[in-house]
Structure formats: structure tokens, C-alpha cells
Coordinates of C-alpha atoms in Angstrom, one line a residue:
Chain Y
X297 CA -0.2 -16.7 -21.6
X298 CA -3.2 -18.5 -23.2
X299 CA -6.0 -16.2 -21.2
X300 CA -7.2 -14.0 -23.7
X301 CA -6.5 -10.0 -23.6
X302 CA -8.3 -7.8 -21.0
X303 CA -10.6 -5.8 -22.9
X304 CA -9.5 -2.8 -21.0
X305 CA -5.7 -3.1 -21.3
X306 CA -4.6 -1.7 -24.2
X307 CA -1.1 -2.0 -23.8
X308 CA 1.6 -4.9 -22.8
X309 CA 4.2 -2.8 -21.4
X310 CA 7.8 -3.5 -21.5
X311 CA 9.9 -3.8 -18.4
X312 CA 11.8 0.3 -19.4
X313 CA 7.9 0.7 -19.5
X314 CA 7.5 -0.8 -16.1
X315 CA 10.2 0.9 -14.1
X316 CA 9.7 4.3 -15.6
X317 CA 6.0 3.9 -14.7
X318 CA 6.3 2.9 -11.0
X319 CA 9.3 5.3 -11.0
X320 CA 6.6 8.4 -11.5
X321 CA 4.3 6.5 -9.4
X322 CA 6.9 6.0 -6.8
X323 CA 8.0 9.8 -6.8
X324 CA 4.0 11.4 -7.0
X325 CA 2.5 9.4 -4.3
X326 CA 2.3 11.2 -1.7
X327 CA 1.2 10.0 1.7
X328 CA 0.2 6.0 0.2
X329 CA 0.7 5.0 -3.1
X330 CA -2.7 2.7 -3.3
X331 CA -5.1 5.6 -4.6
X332 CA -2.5 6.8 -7.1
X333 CA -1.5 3.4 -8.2
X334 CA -5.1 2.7 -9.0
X335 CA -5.6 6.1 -10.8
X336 CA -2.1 5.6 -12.8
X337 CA -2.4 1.7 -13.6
X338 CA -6.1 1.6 -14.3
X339 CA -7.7 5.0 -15.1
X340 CA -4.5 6.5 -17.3
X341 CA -2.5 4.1 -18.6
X342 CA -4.6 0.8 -18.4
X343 CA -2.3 -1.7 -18.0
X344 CA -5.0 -3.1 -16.1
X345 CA -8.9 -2.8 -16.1
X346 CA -10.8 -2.3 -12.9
X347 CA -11.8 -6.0 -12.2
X348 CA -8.4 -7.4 -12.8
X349 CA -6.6 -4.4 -10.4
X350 CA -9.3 -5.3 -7.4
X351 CA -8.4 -8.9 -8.4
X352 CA -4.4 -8.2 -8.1
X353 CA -4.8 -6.1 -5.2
X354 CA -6.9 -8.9 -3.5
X355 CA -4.2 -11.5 -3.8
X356 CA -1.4 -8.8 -3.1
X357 CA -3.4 -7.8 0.3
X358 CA -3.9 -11.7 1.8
X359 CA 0.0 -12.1 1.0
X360 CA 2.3 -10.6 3.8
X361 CA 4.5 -7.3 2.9
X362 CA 3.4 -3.6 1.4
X363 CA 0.4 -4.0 -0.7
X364 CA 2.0 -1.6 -3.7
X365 CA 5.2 -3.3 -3.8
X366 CA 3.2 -6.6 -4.0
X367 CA 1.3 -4.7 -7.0
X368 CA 4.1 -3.6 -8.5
X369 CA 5.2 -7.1 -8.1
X370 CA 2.1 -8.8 -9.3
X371 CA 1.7 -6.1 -12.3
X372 CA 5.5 -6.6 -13.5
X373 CA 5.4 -10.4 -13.4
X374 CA 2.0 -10.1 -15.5
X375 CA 3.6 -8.3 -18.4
X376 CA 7.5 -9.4 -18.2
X377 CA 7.9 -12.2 -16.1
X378 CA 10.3 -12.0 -12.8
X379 CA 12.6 -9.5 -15.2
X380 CA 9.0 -7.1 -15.0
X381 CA 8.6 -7.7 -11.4
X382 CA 11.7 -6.7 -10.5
X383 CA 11.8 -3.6 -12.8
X384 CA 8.5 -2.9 -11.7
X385 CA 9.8 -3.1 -7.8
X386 CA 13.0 -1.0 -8.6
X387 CA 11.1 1.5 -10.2
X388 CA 8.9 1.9 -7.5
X389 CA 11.2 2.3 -4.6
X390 CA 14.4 3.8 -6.1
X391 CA 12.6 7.6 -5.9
X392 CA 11.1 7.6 -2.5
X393 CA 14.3 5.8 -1.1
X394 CA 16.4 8.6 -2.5
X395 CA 14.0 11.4 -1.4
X396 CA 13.4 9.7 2.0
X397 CA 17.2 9.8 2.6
X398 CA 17.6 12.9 1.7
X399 CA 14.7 14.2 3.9
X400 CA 16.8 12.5 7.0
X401 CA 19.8 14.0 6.3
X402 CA 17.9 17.6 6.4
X403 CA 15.8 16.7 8.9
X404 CA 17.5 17.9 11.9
X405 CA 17.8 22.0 10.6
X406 CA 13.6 22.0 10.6
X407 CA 12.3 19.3 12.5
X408 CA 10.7 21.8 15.2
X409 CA 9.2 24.4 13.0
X410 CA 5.3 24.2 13.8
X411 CA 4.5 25.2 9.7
X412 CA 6.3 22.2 9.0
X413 CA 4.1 20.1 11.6
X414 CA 1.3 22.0 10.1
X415 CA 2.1 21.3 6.5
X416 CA 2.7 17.6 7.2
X417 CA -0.4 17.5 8.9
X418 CA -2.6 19.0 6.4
X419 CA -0.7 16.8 4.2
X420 CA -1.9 13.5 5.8
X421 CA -5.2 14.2 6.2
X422 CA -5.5 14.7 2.7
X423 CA -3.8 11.4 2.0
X424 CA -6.4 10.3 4.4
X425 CA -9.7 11.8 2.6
X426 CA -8.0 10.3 -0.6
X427 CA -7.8 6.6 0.8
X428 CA -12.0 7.1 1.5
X429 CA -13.0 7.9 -2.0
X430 CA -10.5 4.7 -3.1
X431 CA -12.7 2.7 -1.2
X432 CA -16.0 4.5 -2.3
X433 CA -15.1 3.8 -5.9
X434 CA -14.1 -0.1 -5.0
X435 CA -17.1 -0.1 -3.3
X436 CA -19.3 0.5 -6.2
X437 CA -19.1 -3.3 -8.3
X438 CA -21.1 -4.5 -5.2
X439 CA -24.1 -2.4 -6.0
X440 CA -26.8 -5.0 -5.8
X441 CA -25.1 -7.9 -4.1
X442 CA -26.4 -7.4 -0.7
X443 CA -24.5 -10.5 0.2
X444 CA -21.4 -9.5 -0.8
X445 CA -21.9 -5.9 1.0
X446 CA -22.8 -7.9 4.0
X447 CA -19.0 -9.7 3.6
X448 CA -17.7 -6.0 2.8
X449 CA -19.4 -4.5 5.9
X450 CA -18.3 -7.2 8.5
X451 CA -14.5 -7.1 7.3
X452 CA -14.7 -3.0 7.8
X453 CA -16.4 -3.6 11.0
X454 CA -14.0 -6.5 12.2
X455 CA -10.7 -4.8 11.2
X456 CA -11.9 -0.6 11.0
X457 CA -13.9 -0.6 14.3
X458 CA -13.0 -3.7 16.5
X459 CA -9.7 -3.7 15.5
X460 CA -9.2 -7.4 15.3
X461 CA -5.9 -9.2 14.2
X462 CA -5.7 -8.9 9.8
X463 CA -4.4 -12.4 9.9
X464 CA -6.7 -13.8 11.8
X465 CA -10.2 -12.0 10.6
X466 CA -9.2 -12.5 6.6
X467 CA -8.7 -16.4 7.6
X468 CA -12.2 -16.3 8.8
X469 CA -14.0 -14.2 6.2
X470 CA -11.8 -15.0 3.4
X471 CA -13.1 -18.9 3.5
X472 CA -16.8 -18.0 4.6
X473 CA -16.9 -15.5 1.3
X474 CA -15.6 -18.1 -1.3
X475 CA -18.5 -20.7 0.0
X476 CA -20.8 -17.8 -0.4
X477 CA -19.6 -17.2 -3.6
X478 CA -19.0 -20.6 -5.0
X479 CA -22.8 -21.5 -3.5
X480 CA -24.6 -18.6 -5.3
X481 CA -22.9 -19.5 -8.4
X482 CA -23.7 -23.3 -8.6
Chain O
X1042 CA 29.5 -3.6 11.9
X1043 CA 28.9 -6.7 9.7
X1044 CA 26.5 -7.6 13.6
X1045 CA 24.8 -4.6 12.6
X1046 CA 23.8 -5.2 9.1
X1047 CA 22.9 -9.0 9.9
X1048 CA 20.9 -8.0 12.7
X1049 CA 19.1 -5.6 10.2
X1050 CA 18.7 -8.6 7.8
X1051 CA 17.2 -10.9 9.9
X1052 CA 14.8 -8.2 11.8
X1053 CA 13.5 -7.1 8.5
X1054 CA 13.6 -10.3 6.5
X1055 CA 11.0 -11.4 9.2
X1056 CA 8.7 -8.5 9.2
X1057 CA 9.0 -8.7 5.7
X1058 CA 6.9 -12.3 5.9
X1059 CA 4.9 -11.2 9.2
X1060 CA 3.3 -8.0 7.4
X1061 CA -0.1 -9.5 6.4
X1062 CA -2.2 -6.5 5.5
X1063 CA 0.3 -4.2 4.5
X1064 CA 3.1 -2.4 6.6
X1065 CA 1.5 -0.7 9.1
X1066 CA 0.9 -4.0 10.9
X1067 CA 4.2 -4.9 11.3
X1068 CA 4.9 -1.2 12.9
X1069 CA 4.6 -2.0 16.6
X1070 CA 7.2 -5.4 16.4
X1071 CA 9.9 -3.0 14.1
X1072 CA 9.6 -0.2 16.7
X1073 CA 9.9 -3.0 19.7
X1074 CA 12.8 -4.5 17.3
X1075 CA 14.6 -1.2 16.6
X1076 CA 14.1 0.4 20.3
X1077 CA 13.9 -2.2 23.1
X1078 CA 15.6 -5.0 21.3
X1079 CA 18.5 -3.4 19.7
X1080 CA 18.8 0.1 21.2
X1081 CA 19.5 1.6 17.7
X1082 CA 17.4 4.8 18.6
X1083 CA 15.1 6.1 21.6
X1084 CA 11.4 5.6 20.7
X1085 CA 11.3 9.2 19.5
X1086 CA 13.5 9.1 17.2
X1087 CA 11.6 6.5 15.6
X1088 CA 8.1 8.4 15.6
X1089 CA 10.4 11.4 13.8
X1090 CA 11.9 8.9 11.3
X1091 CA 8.1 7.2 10.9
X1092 CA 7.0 10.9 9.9
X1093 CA 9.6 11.7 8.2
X1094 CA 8.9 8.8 5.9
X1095 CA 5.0 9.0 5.5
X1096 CA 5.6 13.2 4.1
X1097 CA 7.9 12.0 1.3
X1098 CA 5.9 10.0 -1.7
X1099 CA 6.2 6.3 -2.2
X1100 CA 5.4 3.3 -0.5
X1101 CA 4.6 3.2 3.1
X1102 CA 7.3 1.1 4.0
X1103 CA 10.0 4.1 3.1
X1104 CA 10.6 3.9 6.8
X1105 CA 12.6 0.8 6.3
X1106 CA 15.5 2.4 4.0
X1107 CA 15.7 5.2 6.8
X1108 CA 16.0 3.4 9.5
X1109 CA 18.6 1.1 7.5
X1110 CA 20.4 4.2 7.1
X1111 CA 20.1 5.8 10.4
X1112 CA 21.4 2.7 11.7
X1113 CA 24.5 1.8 9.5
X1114 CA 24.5 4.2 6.7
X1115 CA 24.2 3.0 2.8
X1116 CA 25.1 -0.5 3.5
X1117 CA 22.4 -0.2 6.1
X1118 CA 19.7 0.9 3.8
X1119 CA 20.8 -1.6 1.3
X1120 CA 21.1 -4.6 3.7
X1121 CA 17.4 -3.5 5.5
X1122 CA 15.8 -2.9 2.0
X1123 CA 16.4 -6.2 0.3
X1124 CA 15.5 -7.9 3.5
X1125 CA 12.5 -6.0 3.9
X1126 CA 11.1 -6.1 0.0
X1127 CA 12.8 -9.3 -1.5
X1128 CA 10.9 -12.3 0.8
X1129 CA 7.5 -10.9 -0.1
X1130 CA 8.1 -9.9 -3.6
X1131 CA 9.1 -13.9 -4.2
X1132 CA 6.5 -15.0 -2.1
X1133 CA 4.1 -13.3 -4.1
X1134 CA 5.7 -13.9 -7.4
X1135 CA 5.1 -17.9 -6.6
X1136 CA 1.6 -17.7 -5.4
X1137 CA 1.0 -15.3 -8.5
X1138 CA 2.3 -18.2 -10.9
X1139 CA -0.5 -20.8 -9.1
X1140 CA -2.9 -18.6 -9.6
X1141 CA -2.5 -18.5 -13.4
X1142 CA -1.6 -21.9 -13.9
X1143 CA -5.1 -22.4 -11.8
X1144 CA -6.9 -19.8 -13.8
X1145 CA -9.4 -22.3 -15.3
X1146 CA -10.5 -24.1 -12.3
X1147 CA -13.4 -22.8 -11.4
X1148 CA -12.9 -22.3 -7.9
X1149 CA -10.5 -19.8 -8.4
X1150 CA -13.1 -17.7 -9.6
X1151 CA -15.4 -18.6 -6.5
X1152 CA -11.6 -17.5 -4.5
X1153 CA -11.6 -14.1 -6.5
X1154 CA -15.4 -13.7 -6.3
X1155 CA -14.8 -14.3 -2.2
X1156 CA -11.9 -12.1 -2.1
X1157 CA -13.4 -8.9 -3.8
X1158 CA -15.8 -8.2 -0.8
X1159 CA -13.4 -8.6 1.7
X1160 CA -10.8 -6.4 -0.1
X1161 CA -13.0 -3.8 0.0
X1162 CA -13.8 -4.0 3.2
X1163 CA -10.2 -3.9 4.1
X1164 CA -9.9 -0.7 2.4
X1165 CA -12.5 0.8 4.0
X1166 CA -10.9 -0.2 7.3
X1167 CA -7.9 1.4 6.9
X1168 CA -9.5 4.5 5.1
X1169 CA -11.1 4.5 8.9
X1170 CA -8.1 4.2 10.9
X1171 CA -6.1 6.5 8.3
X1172 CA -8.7 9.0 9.4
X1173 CA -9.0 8.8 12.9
X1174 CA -5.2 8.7 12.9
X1175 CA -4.5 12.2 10.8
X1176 CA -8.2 14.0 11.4
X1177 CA -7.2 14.8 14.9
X1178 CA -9.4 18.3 14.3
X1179 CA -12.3 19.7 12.9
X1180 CA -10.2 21.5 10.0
X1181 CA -8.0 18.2 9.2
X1182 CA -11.7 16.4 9.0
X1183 CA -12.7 19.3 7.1
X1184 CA -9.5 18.6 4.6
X1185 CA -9.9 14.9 4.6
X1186 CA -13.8 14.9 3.4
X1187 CA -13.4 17.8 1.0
X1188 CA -10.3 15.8 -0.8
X1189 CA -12.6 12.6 -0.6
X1190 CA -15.3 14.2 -2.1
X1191 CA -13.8 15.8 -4.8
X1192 CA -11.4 12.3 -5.8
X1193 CA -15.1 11.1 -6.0
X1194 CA -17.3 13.4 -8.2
X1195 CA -14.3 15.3 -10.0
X1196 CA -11.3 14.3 -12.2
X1197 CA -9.5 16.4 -10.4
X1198 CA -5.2 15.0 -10.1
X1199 CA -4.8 13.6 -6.7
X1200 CA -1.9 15.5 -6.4
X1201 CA -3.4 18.8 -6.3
X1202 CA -5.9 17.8 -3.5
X1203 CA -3.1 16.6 -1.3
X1204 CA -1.5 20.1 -2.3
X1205 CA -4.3 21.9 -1.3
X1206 CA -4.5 20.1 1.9
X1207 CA -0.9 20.7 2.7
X1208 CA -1.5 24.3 2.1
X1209 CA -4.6 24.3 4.2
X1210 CA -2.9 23.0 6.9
X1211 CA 0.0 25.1 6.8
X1212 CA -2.1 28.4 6.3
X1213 CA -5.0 27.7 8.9
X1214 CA -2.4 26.1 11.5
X1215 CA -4.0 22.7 11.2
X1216 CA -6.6 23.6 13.7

């Protein structure tokens, strides 16, 4: 790749690299992997800086399936090509598929304790307050675009509040945000 | 069998290409798929397998490899997983390769500059609906804004909040 090295990224992982990464990402995130992968890709290990993960994550959200597994995707084919992706994608899911079948074979001895309902309760609410602060820190780049708030504040009205269709809002906002964009910068 | 695991194929290879924005989306047409289409399981079962799936860590598609199982055992989870996460990781691994071979034209930083608000704002929709859907009392919306605040202001692992919010829930009966 010609484009010159991130600033942030320190490191070009390998694709061991990659699968043992989204393998501990896979097995840690609990209730979403999104906030986590953020932390883990951008904060700790830097495989990515900020811009370039909301920049990933962007594409990965307008294309159709998870948004982590397009990440892991996106980040694997970044580094390794489609050998990354795919050890990137395998990492990610080969933990939580194992624990998930093993949580359905046990399922049936405790699925009516109310500590369990409880726990699991507590448990997504948590996952819940953690998907807020994600957006609080995305949020913050904007600072002083009131344009680009605007954008933010209409796709969080359209799709949080009104609950319109995803494909349908992002193919109205997503076109009416690159004019904007493409306008301010000429 | 082989009916099965083609069925499970062709379900999932479609949702897998219908999720826009995530799984969640695609939720309502696996559940019509997998209960009123194919009689696999009562609509119960599928809430408890949906549950099941969003307590362990991971993705939040791990429903898929359960209810490949529950349906036809380790072929089934095989069969429903590719179908589910092969289609989109390709799709995305071609539009990935245009947008580096575009990387110089300048309206594909106009496209990024576009997308970045409206990412955002996707975010912070489903933090909304994540939070309406779990904070169903005033101690789980208790839990979620304490473990939002604290991601925010401390450096604190995630993995201890959503500890500590499990615990809370399990020791003050989740309201």
C-alpha cells in the first residue's frame, strides 16, 4: 500500500497477530463487542488510530451484516490481505461460538432461576450504559461543526426515536452529508 | 437432513446480505424464518436462545451458531455460520478494496467526511434503543448511566463495569 503510515498505528500486525487479537476480543466482549473493539483496536493496541476506526466502522456500518465482524473484516484485510480478514473473522467468532454452545447445552438445568434473570439483566444494562459513553466519545471530533452535529442529531432522531427503516434513512442522510461535506470543503 | 442444512443456508445467506445496520435488524425476519416459516422452534424458544446468546461475549450475531445447532446439531452450526458471516465478509472485503484503490480521489474524502456524522448518529441510536430495551427499571437505569459515566471520565476496564452491573443486578434483584 502506497498511503503513508497512520501516525497512530504503531504496529502492522501479522494474521497469528490478528486471530489471537479478535480471539481475546471475541471471548471479553461481553454484551456487544463495538465498545470493546474500539478500546482494544484503538486505545491498547493501536492497530488503528481514532479517525481511521470511525472511518472503518463507517463503511463497515452502510454495508449489510454484524458491524464487528465487518471490522474484523475490514481491519484483517488492512494488514494481511483476505488471509488477515479471514484470521481476523475466525478469531473473532471461534470463542463466543464455543461458549454460546456450550451455554445451550446447560441451558435447560438453570434457565428459570430468577438470580440468573437478574444477573443477565444487570448484565445488559451495563452493556447498555457502555454503548452511551462509545457514542459520547465518537461524538467528540464534531465539537465545533455544528453542521455536522446537525447530520449527527437527525440520524439519532430518525433511527433512535422515529424508528425509521436503516436502509432507507442512511440512503437519505448518507448522500445529503457528502454534498454538505464536499460543499464546505470546495 | 441435507433439507435441513440447505434450508439453513439459504435462510441465513439472505439475512446475511439483508442486515444493513448490524444484526439486530435482521431479528424479526430470522425469528419469522425460524418459527412461522420453518417450525424449527416455538417463538419462545427463540427469545430463550436470543438471551442466551446476548449473556455470552462476542458478536451479537452468536444467535446464529445456536440456532444452527439447536436445529441440526454441528453441521447445523457450521452450515448456518458460513452462510450467515461469509456473504458479508466478501461483500465488504470488495467494497473495502474500491475504497483504497479510490483513496486519492477526493470525493472519497467528502464520502468519509459525510459518513462520520451519520455514524455517529447511528451509534447514538442504538445506544437509545439498547437502553430503553435493557433499562426496564430505575436500578438497571441506575446501572446503565453509572457504567456510562465511568467508561467516560475513568480508564476504568470495561469488563469490570459490566461485572459490577451483573453483580448489581443479581444482588439488588434488578429492581
Amino acid at each position: 500500500m502506497s498511503e503513508p503510515e497512520p501516525t497512530t498505528a504503531t504496529q502492522r500486525p501479522s494474521c497469528s497477530a490478528l486471530f489471537l487479537g479478535f480471539l481475546g476480543l471475541g471471548l471479553t466482549s461481553f454484551g456487544g463487542a463495538l465498545p470493546l473493539a474500539r478500546r482494544a483496536l484503538v486505545e491498547r493496541r493501536r492497530w488503528l488510530g481514532e479517525e481511521e476506526f470511525t472511518e472503518l466502522l463507517g463503511l463497515c456500518q452502510f454495508l449489510p451484516g454484524g458491524n464487528i465482524i465487518n471490522l474484523s473484516v475490514a481491519v484483517g484485510a488492512r494488514f494481511q490481505g483476505v488471509a488477515g480478514a479471514l484470521a481476523a473473522l475466525l478469531g473473532l467468532v471461534a470463542g463466543p461460538t464455543a461458549i454460546v454452545i456450550g451455554l445451550g447445552v446447560i441451558y435447560e438445568r438453570f434457565h428459570d432461576d430468577p438470580h440468573i434473570r437478574h444477573l443477565f439483566a444487570g448484565l445488559a444494562a451495563a452493556a447498555a450504559g457502555l454503548m452511551v459513553s462509545m457514542a459520547l466519545k465518537m461524538a467528540r471530533p464534531l465539537r465545533g461543526q455544528p453542521v455536522a452535529i446537525g447530520v449527527a442529531l437527525l440520524a439519532f432522531v430518525a433511527l433512535g426515536m422515529l424508528q425509521l427503516p436503516l436502509l432507507g434513512v442512511m440512503l437519505v442522510l448518507t448522500p445529503l452529508s457528502v454534498l454538505i461535506a464536499a460543499g464546505r470543503r470546495r | 437432513m441435507s433439507e435441513t442444512l440447505f434450508a439453513l443456508a439459504v435462510i441465513f445467506t439472505q439475512l446475511s446480505l439483508l442486515a444493513f445496520g448490524g444484526g439486530n435488524t435482521v431479528l424479526p425476519e430470522m425469528q419469522r424464518q425460524v418459527v412461522d416459516v420453518h417450525h424449527w422452534m416455538s417463538a419462545a424458544d427463540f427469545g430463550a436462545l436470543f438471551a442466551l446468546a446476548r449473556a455470552a461475549p462476542g458478536p451479537n450475531m452468536m444467535v446464529v451458531p445456536l440456532i444452527g445447532w439447536h436445529v441440526a446439531g454441528w453441521s447445523g452450526m457450521l452450515v448456518a455460520s458460513l452462510a450467515k458471516f461469509i456473504p458479508s465478509s466478501l461483500l465488504t472485503l470488495f467494497v473495502l478494496h474500491l475504497w483504497q484503490r479510490f483513496k486519492d480521489h477526493p470525493w472519497r474524502r467528502h464520502v468519509q467526511a459525510g459518513l462520520l456524522p451519520v455514524t455517529i448518529g447511528l451509534v447514538a441510536a442504538s445506544a437509545l434503543l439498547l437502553v430503553q430495551a435493557t433499562a426496564t427499571s430505575w436500578l438497571l437505569f441506575v446501572i446503565a448511566l453509572l457504567v456510562a459515566l465511568f467508561d467516560v471520565f475513568t480508564r476504568v476496564h470495561p469488563l469490570w463495569l459490566l461485572a459490577a452491573g451483573a453483580l448489581a443486578g443479581l444482588l439488588l434483584g434488578s429492581g
